[in-house]
DNA sequence: CGTATGACGTGGC
DNA sequence: AGCCACGCCATAC
């Protein structure tokens, strides 16, 4: 497993309950700006035994990335709602639940030292 | 070695 | 809101 991938998993694991983050934000936090696609790909092949709050990762628009109606989609909605995140038509209002730059700083720590 | 395909993002219209 | 073009890059064929 490449060290870069572990940083992606770590960034995902750091999303606090009741909040969500975009693929792009996760990639950036892992030191891989512009590589949101990699994050999406990795979520499709999480190592066995590794538990991650994958459901807290959304598109930059707040939309759930999985195909509407699919199993994962419904599961994601359920898990998010279960921890108090508002999901309407597969979309979450990032203005209230998303980690923006400032909050990232507070929760994830100093950007680059 | 090209081409296509994504749990993506941004900017333009 | 939508659509499109690009940029991105690991994998699969």
Coordinates of N, CA and C (backbone and C1' of nucleotides) in Angstrom, one line a residue:
Chain A
X1 N 0.8 -1.2 0.0 CA 0.0 0.0 0.0 C 0.9 1.3 0.0
X2 N 0.6 2.1 -1.0 CA 1.4 3.3 -1.1 C 1.1 4.3 0.1
X3 N 2.1 5.0 0.5 CA 2.0 5.9 1.7 C 1.0 7.0 1.4
X4 N 0.9 7.4 0.1 CA -0.1 8.4 -0.2 C -1.5 7.9 0.0
X5 N -1.8 6.7 -0.2 CA -3.1 6.1 0.0 C -3.4 6.1 1.4
X6 N -2.5 5.8 2.3 CA -2.7 5.8 3.7 C -3.1 7.2 4.2
X7 N -2.5 8.2 3.6 CA -2.8 9.6 4.0 C -4.3 9.9 3.6
X8 N -4.7 9.4 2.5 CA -6.1 9.6 2.1 C -7.0 8.9 3.1
X9 N -6.7 7.7 3.5 CA -7.6 7.0 4.4 C -7.6 7.7 5.8
X10 N -6.4 8.3 6.1 CA -6.3 9.0 7.4 C -7.2 10.2 7.4
X11 N -7.2 10.9 6.3 CA -7.9 12.2 6.1 C -9.4 11.8 6.3
X12 N -9.8 10.7 5.7 CA -11.3 10.4 5.7 C -11.6 10.0 7.2
X13 N -10.7 9.3 7.8 CA -11.0 8.8 9.2 C -11.1 10.0 10.1
X14 N -10.5 11.2 9.7 CA -10.5 12.4 10.6 C -11.7 13.2 10.5
X15 N -12.6 12.9 9.6 CA -13.9 13.7 9.5 C -14.7 13.4 10.7
X16 N -15.0 14.4 11.4 CA -15.8 14.2 12.7 C -17.3 13.8 12.4
X17 N -17.9 13.1 13.3 CA -19.3 12.6 13.1 C -20.2 13.9 12.9
X18 N -21.2 13.7 12.1 CA -22.1 14.8 11.9 C -21.6 15.9 10.9
X19 N -20.4 15.6 10.3 CA -19.9 16.5 9.3 C -19.5 15.8 8.1
X20 N -19.4 16.5 7.0 CA -19.0 15.8 5.7 C -17.9 16.6 5.0
X21 N -17.2 15.9 4.1 CA -16.1 16.5 3.4 C -16.2 16.1 1.9
X22 N -15.7 16.9 1.0 CA -15.7 16.6 -0.4 C -14.5 15.7 -0.7
X23 N -14.6 15.0 -1.9 CA -13.5 14.2 -2.4 C -12.2 15.1 -2.5
X24 N -12.5 16.3 -3.1 CA -11.4 17.2 -3.4 C -10.7 17.6 -2.1
X25 N -11.5 17.9 -1.0 CA -10.9 18.3 0.2 C -10.1 17.2 0.9
X26 N -10.6 16.0 0.7 CA -9.8 14.9 1.3 C -8.5 14.7 0.6
X27 N -8.6 14.8 -0.7 CA -7.3 14.7 -1.5 C -6.3 15.8 -1.1
X28 N -6.8 17.0 -1.0 CA -6.0 18.1 -0.7 C -5.4 17.9 0.7
X29 N -6.2 17.5 1.6 CA -5.7 17.3 3.0 C -4.7 16.1 3.1
X30 N -4.7 15.3 2.1 CA -3.8 14.1 2.0 C -2.5 14.6 1.2
X31 N -2.5 15.8 0.9 CA -1.3 16.3 0.1 C -1.4 16.0 -1.3
X32 N -2.6 15.7 -1.9 CA -2.7 15.3 -3.3 C -3.8 16.2 -3.9
X33 N -3.5 17.5 -4.0 CA -4.5 18.4 -4.6 C -4.8 18.1 -6.0
X34 N -6.0 18.2 -6.4 CA -6.5 17.9 -7.8 C -6.7 16.4 -8.1
X35 N -6.6 15.6 -7.0 CA -6.7 14.2 -7.3 C -7.9 13.6 -6.6
X36 N -9.0 14.3 -6.7 CA -10.2 13.8 -6.1 C -10.6 12.4 -6.6
X37 N -10.3 12.1 -7.9 CA -10.7 10.9 -8.5 C -10.0 9.7 -7.8
X38 N -8.8 10.0 -7.3 CA -8.1 8.9 -6.6 C -8.8 8.5 -5.4
X39 N -9.3 9.5 -4.7 CA -10.1 9.3 -3.4 C -11.3 8.4 -3.7
X40 N -12.0 8.7 -4.8 CA -13.1 8.0 -5.1 C -12.8 6.5 -5.4
X41 N -11.7 6.4 -6.1 CA -11.2 5.0 -6.5 C -10.9 4.2 -5.3
X42 N -10.2 4.9 -4.4 CA -9.7 4.2 -3.2 C -10.9 3.7 -2.3
X43 N -11.9 4.5 -2.3 CA -13.1 4.1 -1.5 C -13.7 2.9 -2.0
X44 N -13.5 2.6 -3.2 CA -14.0 1.4 -3.8 C -13.2 0.1 -3.5
X45 N -12.1 0.3 -2.9 CA -11.2 -0.8 -2.6 C -10.5 -0.6 -1.3
X46 N -11.3 -0.4 -0.2 CA -10.8 -0.2 1.1 C -10.4 -1.6 1.6
X47 N -9.2 -1.7 2.1 CA -8.6 -3.0 2.6 C -9.6 -3.6 3.6
X48 N -9.6 -4.9 3.5 CA -10.5 -5.7 4.5 C -10.1 -5.4 5.9
X49 N -11.1 -5.2 6.7 CA -10.9 -4.9 8.1 C -10.7 -3.4 8.5
X50 N -10.4 -2.6 7.5 CA -10.3 -1.2 7.7 C -11.7 -0.5 7.7
X51 N -12.0 0.1 8.8 CA -13.3 0.7 8.9 C -13.2 2.2 8.7
X52 N -13.9 2.8 7.8 CA -13.8 4.2 7.5 C -15.2 4.8 7.4
X53 N -15.3 6.1 7.8 CA -16.6 6.8 7.6 C -16.7 7.2 6.2
X54 N -16.7 6.3 5.3 CA -16.8 6.6 3.9 C -18.0 7.4 3.5
X55 N -19.1 7.2 4.3 CA -20.4 7.9 4.0 C -20.3 9.4 4.2
X56 N -19.2 9.9 4.9 CA -19.1 11.3 5.1 C -18.4 12.0 3.9
X57 N -18.1 11.3 2.9 CA -17.5 11.9 1.7 C -18.5 12.1 0.6
X58 N -18.5 13.4 0.2 CA -19.5 13.7 -0.9 C -18.8 14.5 -2.0
X59 N -19.6 14.8 -3.1 CA -19.0 15.6 -4.1 C -19.0 17.0 -3.6
X60 N -18.2 17.8 -4.4 CA -18.1 19.2 -4.0 C -19.4 20.0 -3.9
X61 N -20.4 19.4 -4.6 CA -21.7 20.0 -4.7 C -22.6 19.6 -3.5
X62 N -22.1 18.7 -2.7 CA -22.9 18.2 -1.6 C -23.7 16.9 -2.0
X63 N -23.6 16.6 -3.3 CA -24.4 15.4 -3.8 C -23.7 14.1 -3.4
X64 N -24.5 13.1 -3.1 CA -23.9 11.8 -2.9 C -23.4 11.3 -4.2
X65 N -22.2 10.7 -4.2 CA -21.6 10.3 -5.5 C -22.1 9.1 -6.1
X66 N -22.7 8.2 -5.3 CA -23.1 6.9 -5.8 C -24.4 7.0 -6.6
X67 N -24.6 6.1 -7.4 CA -25.8 6.1 -8.3 C -27.1 6.2 -7.5
X68 N -27.9 7.1 -7.8 CA -29.2 7.3 -7.0 C -30.0 6.0 -7.0
X69 N -30.4 5.6 -5.9 CA -31.2 4.4 -5.8 C -30.4 3.2 -5.5
X70 N -29.1 3.2 -5.8 CA -28.3 2.0 -5.6 C -28.2 1.7 -4.1
X71 N -27.7 0.6 -3.8 CA -27.6 0.2 -2.4 C -26.8 1.1 -1.6
X72 N -25.6 1.4 -2.1 CA -24.7 2.2 -1.4 C -25.3 3.6 -1.1
X73 N -26.0 4.1 -2.1 CA -26.6 5.4 -2.0 C -27.6 5.4 -0.9
X74 N -28.5 4.4 -0.8 CA -29.4 4.4 0.3 C -28.8 4.2 1.6
X75 N -27.7 3.4 1.6 CA -27.0 3.2 2.9 C -26.3 4.5 3.4
X76 N -25.8 5.2 2.4 CA -25.1 6.5 2.8 C -26.1 7.5 3.4
X77 N -27.3 7.6 2.7 CA -28.3 8.5 3.2 C -28.7 8.1 4.7
X78 N -28.9 6.8 4.8 CA -29.3 6.3 6.2 C -28.2 6.6 7.2
X79 N -27.0 6.3 6.9 CA -25.9 6.6 7.9 C -25.7 8.0 8.2
X80 N -25.9 8.9 7.2 CA -25.7 10.3 7.5 C -26.9 10.8 8.3
X81 N -28.0 10.5 8.0 CA -29.2 10.9 8.7 C -29.1 10.4 10.2
X82 N -28.6 9.2 10.3 CA -28.4 8.6 11.6 C -27.6 9.4 12.6
X83 N -26.7 10.2 12.0 CA -25.8 11.1 12.9 C -26.2 12.5 12.7
X84 N -27.4 12.8 12.3 CA -27.9 14.1 12.3 C -27.7 15.0 11.1
X85 N -27.1 14.4 10.0 CA -26.8 15.2 8.8 C -28.1 15.3 8.0
X86 N -28.4 16.4 7.5 CA -29.6 16.6 6.7 C -29.4 16.2 5.3
X87 N -30.1 15.2 4.8 CA -29.9 14.7 3.4 C -31.3 14.9 2.7
X88 N -31.3 15.7 1.7 CA -32.5 15.9 0.9 C -32.3 15.7 -0.6
X89 N -33.0 14.7 -1.1 CA -32.7 14.4 -2.5 C -31.3 14.0 -2.8
X90 N -30.7 13.3 -1.9 CA -29.3 12.8 -2.1 C -28.3 14.0 -2.0
X91 N -28.7 15.1 -1.4 CA -27.8 16.2 -1.3 C -27.8 16.7 0.1
X92 N -26.6 17.1 0.5 CA -26.4 17.7 1.9 C -25.9 19.2 1.7
X93 N -26.6 20.0 2.5 CA -26.2 21.4 2.5 C -24.8 21.6 3.1
X94 N -23.8 21.8 2.3 CA -22.4 21.9 2.8 C -22.3 23.2 3.6
X95 N -23.2 24.2 3.4 CA -23.1 25.4 4.1 C -23.2 25.2 5.6
X96 N -23.9 24.1 6.0 CA -24.0 23.8 7.4 C -23.3 22.6 7.9
X97 N -23.1 21.6 7.0 CA -22.5 20.3 7.5 C -21.1 20.1 6.9
X98 N -20.7 20.9 5.9 CA -19.4 20.6 5.3 C -18.3 21.3 6.0
X99 N -17.1 20.7 5.8 CA -15.9 21.3 6.4 C -15.4 22.3 5.4
X100 N -15.4 23.5 5.8 CA -14.8 24.5 4.8 C -13.4 24.8 5.3
X101 N -12.7 25.6 4.5 CA -11.3 25.9 4.8 C -11.0 26.2 6.2
X102 N -11.8 27.1 6.8 CA -11.6 27.5 8.2 C -11.8 26.4 9.2
X103 N -12.9 25.7 9.0 CA -13.1 24.6 9.9 C -12.1 23.5 9.7
X104 N -11.7 23.3 8.5 CA -10.6 22.3 8.3 C -9.5 22.6 9.2
X105 N -9.1 23.9 9.2 CA -8.0 24.3 10.0 C -8.2 24.0 11.4
X106 N -9.4 24.2 11.9 CA -9.6 24.0 13.3 C -9.6 22.5 13.7
X107 N -10.2 21.7 12.8 CA -10.3 20.3 13.1 C -9.1 19.4 12.6
X108 N -8.6 19.8 11.5 CA -7.6 18.9 10.9 C -6.2 19.5 11.3
X109 N -6.2 20.6 11.9 CA -4.9 21.2 12.3 C -4.3 22.2 11.3
X110 N -3.1 22.7 11.6 CA -2.5 23.6 10.7 C -2.3 23.1 9.3
X111 N -2.5 23.8 8.3 CA -2.3 23.4 6.9 C -0.9 23.0 6.7
X112 N -0.1 23.8 6.2 CA 1.3 23.5 6.0 C 2.2 24.2 7.0
X113 N 3.0 23.6 7.7 CA 3.8 24.3 8.6 C 5.1 24.9 8.0
Chain B
dC1 P 5.5 2.4 -24.1 O5' 4.2 2.2 -25.1 C5' 4.5 2.2 -26.4 C4' 3.2 2.2 -27.2 C3' 2.3 3.4 -26.8 O3' 1.9 4.0 -28.0 C1' 1.2 1.3 -26.6
dG2 P 1.1 5.5 -27.8 O5' -0.4 5.1 -27.9 C5' -1.3 5.8 -28.7 C4' -2.5 5.1 -29.0 C3' -3.8 5.9 -28.6 O3' -4.8 5.8 -29.5 C1' -3.7 3.9 -27.4
dT3 P -6.0 6.8 -29.5 O5' -7.2 5.8 -29.3 C5' -7.1 4.6 -28.6 C4' -8.3 4.3 -27.8 C3' -9.2 5.5 -27.4 O3' -10.5 5.1 -27.5 C1' -8.5 4.2 -25.5
dA4 P -11.7 6.0 -27.0 O5' -12.1 5.3 -25.7 C5' -12.4 3.9 -25.7 C4' -12.9 3.5 -24.3 C3' -13.8 4.4 -23.6 O3' -14.8 3.6 -23.0 C1' -11.9 4.1 -22.2
dT5 P -16.2 4.3 -22.4 O5' -15.9 4.2 -20.8 C5' -15.4 2.9 -20.4 C4' -15.1 3.0 -18.9 C3' -16.0 4.1 -18.1 O3' -16.3 3.5 -16.9 C1' -13.7 4.5 -17.7
dG6 P -17.7 3.8 -16.2 O5' -17.5 5.3 -15.7 C5' -17.8 5.8 -14.4 C4' -16.8 5.3 -13.4 C3' -16.8 6.1 -12.1 O3' -16.5 5.3 -11.0 C1' -14.7 6.3 -13.3
dA7 P -17.6 4.7 -10.2 O5' -18.1 6.0 -9.5 C5' -18.8 6.0 -8.4 C4' -18.6 7.3 -7.6 C3' -17.3 7.9 -7.5 O3' -17.5 9.3 -7.2 C1' -17.8 7.0 -5.4
dC8 P -17.6 10.4 -8.4 O5' -16.3 11.2 -8.3 C5' -15.6 11.4 -7.1 C4' -14.8 12.7 -7.2 C3' -15.6 13.9 -7.2 O3' -15.0 14.9 -6.3 C1' -14.3 13.9 -9.1
dG9 P -15.6 16.3 -6.2 O5' -14.7 17.2 -7.2 C5' -13.3 17.3 -7.0 C4' -12.8 18.6 -7.6 C3' -13.6 19.8 -7.4 O3' -12.8 20.9 -7.2 C1' -13.5 19.3 -9.7
dT10 P -13.5 22.4 -6.9 O5' -13.1 23.4 -8.1 C5' -12.0 23.1 -8.8 C4' -12.0 23.9 -10.1 C3' -12.9 25.1 -10.0 O3' -12.2 26.2 -10.6 C1' -13.6 23.8 -11.8
dG11 P -12.7 27.7 -10.4 O5' -12.9 28.2 -11.9 C5' -12.0 27.7 -12.9 C4' -12.6 27.9 -14.2 C3' -13.5 29.1 -14.3 O3' -13.3 29.8 -15.6 C1' -14.8 27.2 -14.9
dG12 P -14.0 31.2 -15.9 O5' -14.9 30.8 -17.1 C5' -14.4 30.0 -18.2 C4' -15.5 29.8 -19.2 C3' -16.5 30.9 -19.3 O3' -16.8 31.1 -20.7 C1' -17.6 29.0 -18.7
dC13 P -17.6 32.5 -21.2 O5' -18.9 31.9 -21.7 C5' -19.0 30.6 -22.3 C4' -20.4 30.1 -22.3 C3' -21.5 31.2 -22.4 O3' -22.4 31.0 -23.5 C1' -22.0 29.6 -20.7
Chain C
dA1 P -28.2 23.2 -8.2 O5' -29.3 23.5 -9.3 C5' -30.6 23.0 -9.2 C4' -31.2 23.0 -10.6 C3' -30.3 22.3 -11.6 O3' -30.7 20.9 -11.8 C1' -30.8 24.5 -12.4
dG2 P -29.6 19.9 -12.3 O5' -29.4 20.2 -13.8 C5' -30.5 20.3 -14.7 C4' -30.0 20.8 -16.0 C3' -28.9 19.9 -16.5 O3' -29.2 19.3 -17.8 C1' -28.2 22.2 -16.6
dC3 P -28.2 18.1 -18.3 O5' -27.3 18.7 -19.4 C5' -27.7 19.8 -20.2 C4' -26.5 20.4 -20.9 C3' -25.4 19.3 -21.2 O3' -25.0 19.4 -22.5 C1' -24.5 21.2 -20.0
dC4 P -24.1 18.1 -23.2 O5' -22.8 18.9 -23.5 C5' -22.8 20.3 -23.7 C4' -21.3 20.9 -23.6 C3' -20.3 19.8 -23.7 O3' -19.4 20.2 -24.8 C1' -19.9 21.1 -21.8
dA5 P -18.2 19.1 -25.3 O5' -16.9 19.9 -24.8 C5' -16.8 21.3 -24.9 C4' -15.6 21.8 -24.2 C3' -14.4 20.8 -24.4 O3' -13.2 21.6 -24.5 C1' -14.9 21.0 -22.0
dC6 P -11.9 20.8 -25.2 O5' -10.9 20.8 -24.0 C5' -11.5 20.6 -22.7 C4' -10.5 21.2 -21.7 C3' -9.3 20.4 -21.5 O3' -8.2 21.1 -21.0 C1' -10.8 20.1 -19.6
dG7 P -6.8 20.4 -20.9 O5' -6.8 20.0 -19.4 C5' -6.9 21.0 -18.3 C4' -6.7 20.4 -17.0 C3' -5.7 19.2 -16.9 O3' -4.9 19.4 -15.8 C1' -7.8 18.5 -16.1
dC8 P -3.6 18.4 -15.6 O5' -4.2 17.2 -14.7 C5' -4.6 17.5 -13.4 C4' -5.2 16.2 -12.8 C3' -4.5 15.0 -13.0 O3' -3.6 14.7 -11.9 C1' -6.8 14.7 -13.3
dC9 P -2.2 13.9 -12.3 O5' -2.7 12.4 -12.2 C5' -3.3 11.9 -11.0 C4' -3.7 10.5 -11.3 C3' -2.7 9.7 -12.1 O3' -2.7 8.3 -11.6 C1' -4.7 9.6 -13.1
dA10 P -1.5 7.6 -11.0 O5' -2.1 6.2 -10.5 C5' -3.1 6.2 -9.5 C4' -4.1 5.1 -9.7 C3' -3.4 3.8 -10.1 O3' -4.1 2.7 -9.4 C1' -4.9 4.4 -11.8
dT11 P -3.5 1.3 -9.5 O5' -4.6 0.5 -10.3 C5' -5.3 1.2 -11.3 C4' -6.5 0.4 -11.7 C3' -6.1 -1.0 -12.3 O3' -7.2 -1.9 -12.1 C1' -6.8 0.4 -14.0
dA12 P -7.1 -3.4 -12.6 O5' -7.9 -3.3 -14.0 C5' -9.1 -2.6 -14.1 C4' -9.8 -2.8 -15.5 C3' -9.4 -4.2 -16.1 O3' -10.5 -4.7 -16.9 C1' -8.6 -2.4 -17.5
dC13 P -10.4 -6.2 -17.4 O5' -10.3 -5.9 -19.0 C5' -10.4 -4.5 -19.4 C4' -10.5 -4.4 -20.9 C3' -10.1 -5.7 -21.7 O3' -10.8 -5.7 -22.9 C1' -8.6 -3.9 -22.1

